[in-house]
């Protein structure tokens, strides 16, 4: 295991740059190493920092962040759809799409991310020098030509959250719904 720099929560309302964020020597066969090009802090990061990780204490001292776009540095030998140099959007929650739960329509029941309730020793959040994911083909999307990084970073969490809300409301194309609150699109 190697170590790199990353932004970690060290206590209530306290962040620091740590040089102890873990990174495996090589990605797993389906994994990838990604150099972040743009990050977007989420309200969940702010909440975790404000509370000193009270709701998820195992995250204290681990890198935060899950909204990120980057450039692939290295892929494992079983990755088929991506290669080094690809600019990608990284899925913010990373369901284990190859699991039985996902195949049964319950992808949220089995996730491979730092918020899933398990302390992964080789992973933390995306506010690091090199981000590691274990299933590149299932959790990355190439950034199309003409899409800026600023636009792309709104996809992994903001756009997906909005789509989930529309789906939960059973809305149909052309319908409207009022929204309260301010976000990046306001």
Tab-separated table of C-alpha atoms in Angstrom:
chain	number	residue	atom	x	y	z
A	1	UNK	CA	0.000	0.000	0.000
A	2	UNK	CA	1.223	3.483	-0.903
A	3	UNK	CA	0.107	6.738	0.673
A	4	UNK	CA	-0.804	10.076	-0.873
A	5	UNK	CA	-2.137	13.475	0.129
A	6	UNK	CA	-5.831	14.150	0.586
A	7	UNK	CA	-8.272	16.362	2.462
A	8	UNK	CA	-9.540	14.657	5.623
A	9	UNK	CA	-11.896	15.568	8.435
A	10	UNK	CA	-9.912	15.699	11.675
A	11	UNK	CA	-12.663	16.847	14.043
A	12	UNK	CA	-15.722	19.019	14.364
A	13	UNK	CA	-15.470	21.846	11.779
A	14	UNK	CA	-11.855	20.864	11.085
A	15	UNK	CA	-10.260	19.736	7.827
A	16	UNK	CA	-6.586	19.076	7.129
A	17	UNK	CA	-4.330	17.839	4.360
A	18	UNK	CA	-3.051	14.413	5.302
A	19	UNK	CA	-0.237	12.466	3.691
A	20	UNK	CA	-1.698	9.181	4.984
A	21	UNK	CA	-4.470	8.538	2.445
A	22	UNK	CA	-4.052	4.945	1.207
A	23	UNK	CA	-3.632	3.907	-2.421
A	24	UNK	CA	-3.003	0.308	-3.530
A	25	UNK	CA	0.176	-0.374	-5.486
A	26	UNK	CA	-1.931	-1.408	-8.514
A	27	UNK	CA	-5.652	-1.196	-9.312
A	28	UNK	CA	-7.588	-4.438	-8.996
A	29	UNK	CA	-8.357	-6.202	-12.340
A	30	UNK	CA	-11.570	-4.184	-12.929
A	31	UNK	CA	-10.333	-1.009	-11.206
A	32	UNK	CA	-8.784	2.294	-12.184
A	33	UNK	CA	-6.647	5.092	-10.799
A	34	UNK	CA	-7.975	8.538	-11.670
A	35	UNK	CA	-6.228	11.911	-11.358
A	36	UNK	CA	-8.888	14.412	-10.229
A	37	UNK	CA	-9.268	17.437	-12.506
A	38	UNK	CA	-12.226	19.077	-10.742
A	39	UNK	CA	-14.011	18.493	-7.444
A	40	UNK	CA	-17.310	19.775	-6.110
A	41	UNK	CA	-17.933	19.721	-2.371
A	42	UNK	CA	-21.338	18.342	-1.412
A	43	UNK	CA	-23.583	19.272	1.481
A	44	UNK	CA	-22.901	15.783	2.875
A	45	UNK	CA	-19.183	16.700	3.071
A	46	UNK	CA	-20.094	19.951	4.860
A	47	UNK	CA	-22.389	18.072	7.256
A	48	UNK	CA	-19.734	15.466	8.032
A	49	UNK	CA	-17.192	18.208	8.698
A	50	UNK	CA	-19.580	20.267	10.852
A	51	UNK	CA	-20.352	17.251	13.028
A	52	UNK	CA	-16.867	15.725	13.053
A	53	UNK	CA	-18.263	12.610	11.326
A	54	UNK	CA	-20.697	11.978	14.209
A	55	UNK	CA	-23.060	9.949	11.977
A	56	UNK	CA	-20.246	7.993	10.272
A	57	UNK	CA	-17.357	7.950	12.779
A	58	UNK	CA	-15.286	5.512	10.714
A	59	UNK	CA	-14.777	8.367	8.168
A	60	UNK	CA	-12.826	10.513	10.632
A	61	UNK	CA	-9.318	10.829	9.198
A	62	UNK	CA	-10.316	9.494	5.755
A	63	UNK	CA	-10.434	11.589	2.593
A	64	UNK	CA	-13.787	13.243	1.939
A	65	UNK	CA	-15.552	13.981	-1.333
A	66	UNK	CA	-17.566	12.091	-3.939
A	67	UNK	CA	-18.296	14.600	-6.719
A	68	UNK	CA	-15.358	14.541	-9.116
A	69	UNK	CA	-14.235	14.318	-12.729
A	70	UNK	CA	-10.754	13.307	-13.711
A	71	UNK	CA	-8.344	11.687	-16.108
A	72	UNK	CA	-7.618	7.985	-15.986
A	73	UNK	CA	-4.007	7.261	-15.091
A	74	UNK	CA	-4.095	3.452	-15.037
A	75	UNK	CA	-6.648	0.678	-15.493
A	76	UNK	CA	-6.699	-2.954	-14.433
A	77	UNK	CA	-6.298	-5.725	-17.050
A	78	UNK	CA	-10.052	-6.547	-17.173
A	79	UNK	CA	-11.226	-2.967	-17.881
A	80	UNK	CA	-12.698	-2.907	-21.388
A	81	UNK	CA	-14.311	0.505	-21.942
A	82	UNK	CA	-11.646	2.893	-20.654
A	83	UNK	CA	-7.949	3.556	-20.987
A	84	UNK	CA	-5.305	5.871	-19.589
A	85	UNK	CA	-5.879	9.432	-20.775
A	86	UNK	CA	-9.693	9.241	-20.907
A	87	UNK	CA	-11.422	12.145	-19.173
A	88	UNK	CA	-14.271	10.742	-17.086
A	89	UNK	CA	-17.157	11.474	-14.766
A	90	UNK	CA	-16.896	9.317	-11.652
A	91	UNK	CA	-20.113	7.863	-10.199
A	92	UNK	CA	-20.673	9.382	-6.772
A	93	UNK	CA	-22.231	6.380	-5.015
A	94	UNK	CA	-20.845	3.371	-6.925
A	95	UNK	CA	-23.309	0.521	-6.597
A	96	UNK	CA	-21.800	-2.894	-7.157
A	97	UNK	CA	-23.610	-3.280	-10.472
A	98	UNK	CA	-22.512	-6.905	-10.878
A	99	UNK	CA	-24.159	-7.906	-7.575
A	100	UNK	CA	-27.378	-9.873	-7.215
A	101	UNK	CA	-28.960	-6.872	-5.469
A	102	UNK	CA	-28.310	-4.632	-8.472
A	103	UNK	CA	-29.547	-7.273	-10.892
A	104	UNK	CA	-32.741	-7.430	-8.821
A	105	UNK	CA	-33.254	-3.648	-9.106
A	106	UNK	CA	-31.880	-2.834	-5.646
A	107	UNK	CA	-28.487	-1.353	-6.489
A	108	UNK	CA	-28.453	0.868	-3.396
A	109	UNK	CA	-28.445	-2.248	-1.203
A	110	UNK	CA	-24.857	-3.094	-2.171
A	111	UNK	CA	-22.456	-0.196	-2.706
A	112	UNK	CA	-18.691	0.143	-2.941
A	113	UNK	CA	-18.128	3.579	-1.508
A	114	UNK	CA	-16.938	5.159	1.681
A	115	UNK	CA	-20.484	6.058	2.808
A	116	UNK	CA	-21.858	2.515	2.602
A	117	UNK	CA	-21.128	1.725	6.255
A	118	UNK	CA	-17.973	-0.341	5.800
A	119	UNK	CA	-14.480	0.914	6.490
A	120	UNK	CA	-12.620	0.139	3.272
A	121	UNK	CA	-8.921	0.281	4.183
A	122	UNK	CA	-7.816	1.047	0.604
A	123	UNK	CA	-10.416	3.721	-0.208
A	124	UNK	CA	-11.615	7.072	0.924
A	125	UNK	CA	-13.218	10.010	-0.776
A	126	UNK	CA	-12.246	11.729	-4.004
A	127	UNK	CA	-10.448	14.771	-2.525
A	128	UNK	CA	-7.095	13.035	-3.052
A	129	UNK	CA	-4.173	13.127	-5.468
A	130	UNK	CA	-5.238	9.851	-7.113
A	131	UNK	CA	-8.717	8.369	-6.729
A	132	UNK	CA	-9.142	4.586	-6.764
A	133	UNK	CA	-12.289	2.813	-7.889
A	134	UNK	CA	-12.752	-0.949	-8.139
A	135	UNK	CA	-15.098	-1.221	-11.157
A	136	UNK	CA	-14.270	1.265	-13.905
A	137	UNK	CA	-16.543	-0.154	-16.614
A	138	UNK	CA	-19.577	0.053	-14.351
A	139	UNK	CA	-18.927	3.378	-12.576
A	140	UNK	CA	-17.346	5.778	-15.076
A	141	UNK	CA	-18.637	7.753	-18.065
A	142	UNK	CA	-16.492	9.480	-20.676
A	143	UNK	CA	-16.875	13.237	-20.836
A	144	UNK	CA	-18.102	14.058	-24.356
A	145	UNK	CA	-16.354	16.627	-26.540
A	146	UNK	CA	-17.746	20.106	-25.930
A	147	UNK	CA	-18.717	19.413	-22.299
A	148	UNK	CA	-16.635	21.455	-19.851
A	149	UNK	CA	-15.347	20.045	-16.587
A	150	UNK	CA	-17.566	22.543	-14.766
A	151	UNK	CA	-20.606	21.100	-16.541
A	152	UNK	CA	-19.500	17.480	-16.149
A	153	UNK	CA	-18.956	17.702	-12.384
A	154	UNK	CA	-22.671	18.473	-11.936
A	155	UNK	CA	-23.584	15.002	-13.265
A	156	UNK	CA	-22.332	12.519	-10.619
A	157	UNK	CA	-24.495	13.780	-7.765
A	158	UNK	CA	-26.570	16.844	-8.667
A	159	UNK	CA	-28.141	15.613	-11.897
A	160	UNK	CA	-28.569	12.050	-10.648
A	161	UNK	CA	-30.293	13.315	-7.484
A	162	UNK	CA	-32.679	15.388	-9.593
A	163	UNK	CA	-33.475	12.403	-11.827
A	164	UNK	CA	-34.163	10.241	-8.783
A	165	UNK	CA	-36.584	12.887	-7.483
A	166	UNK	CA	-38.409	13.030	-10.814
A	167	UNK	CA	-38.629	9.240	-10.881
A	168	UNK	CA	-39.932	9.081	-7.290
A	169	UNK	CA	-42.670	11.581	-8.195
A	170	UNK	CA	-43.765	9.481	-11.190
A	171	UNK	CA	-43.526	12.572	-13.372
A	172	UNK	CA	-44.111	12.419	-17.084
A	173	UNK	CA	-42.374	14.401	-19.801
A	174	UNK	CA	-43.730	17.963	-19.907
A	175	UNK	CA	-44.985	18.084	-16.308
A	176	UNK	CA	-43.715	20.703	-13.852
A	177	UNK	CA	-43.051	20.712	-10.130
A	178	UNK	CA	-42.049	23.600	-7.842
A	179	UNK	CA	-38.610	23.387	-6.215
A	180	UNK	CA	-37.575	25.143	-3.010
A	181	UNK	CA	-33.960	25.807	-2.133
A	182	UNK	CA	-30.835	26.933	-3.860
A	183	UNK	CA	-28.330	24.798	-5.645
A	184	UNK	CA	-25.595	25.151	-8.230
A	185	UNK	CA	-28.069	25.764	-11.038
A	186	UNK	CA	-29.776	28.693	-9.285
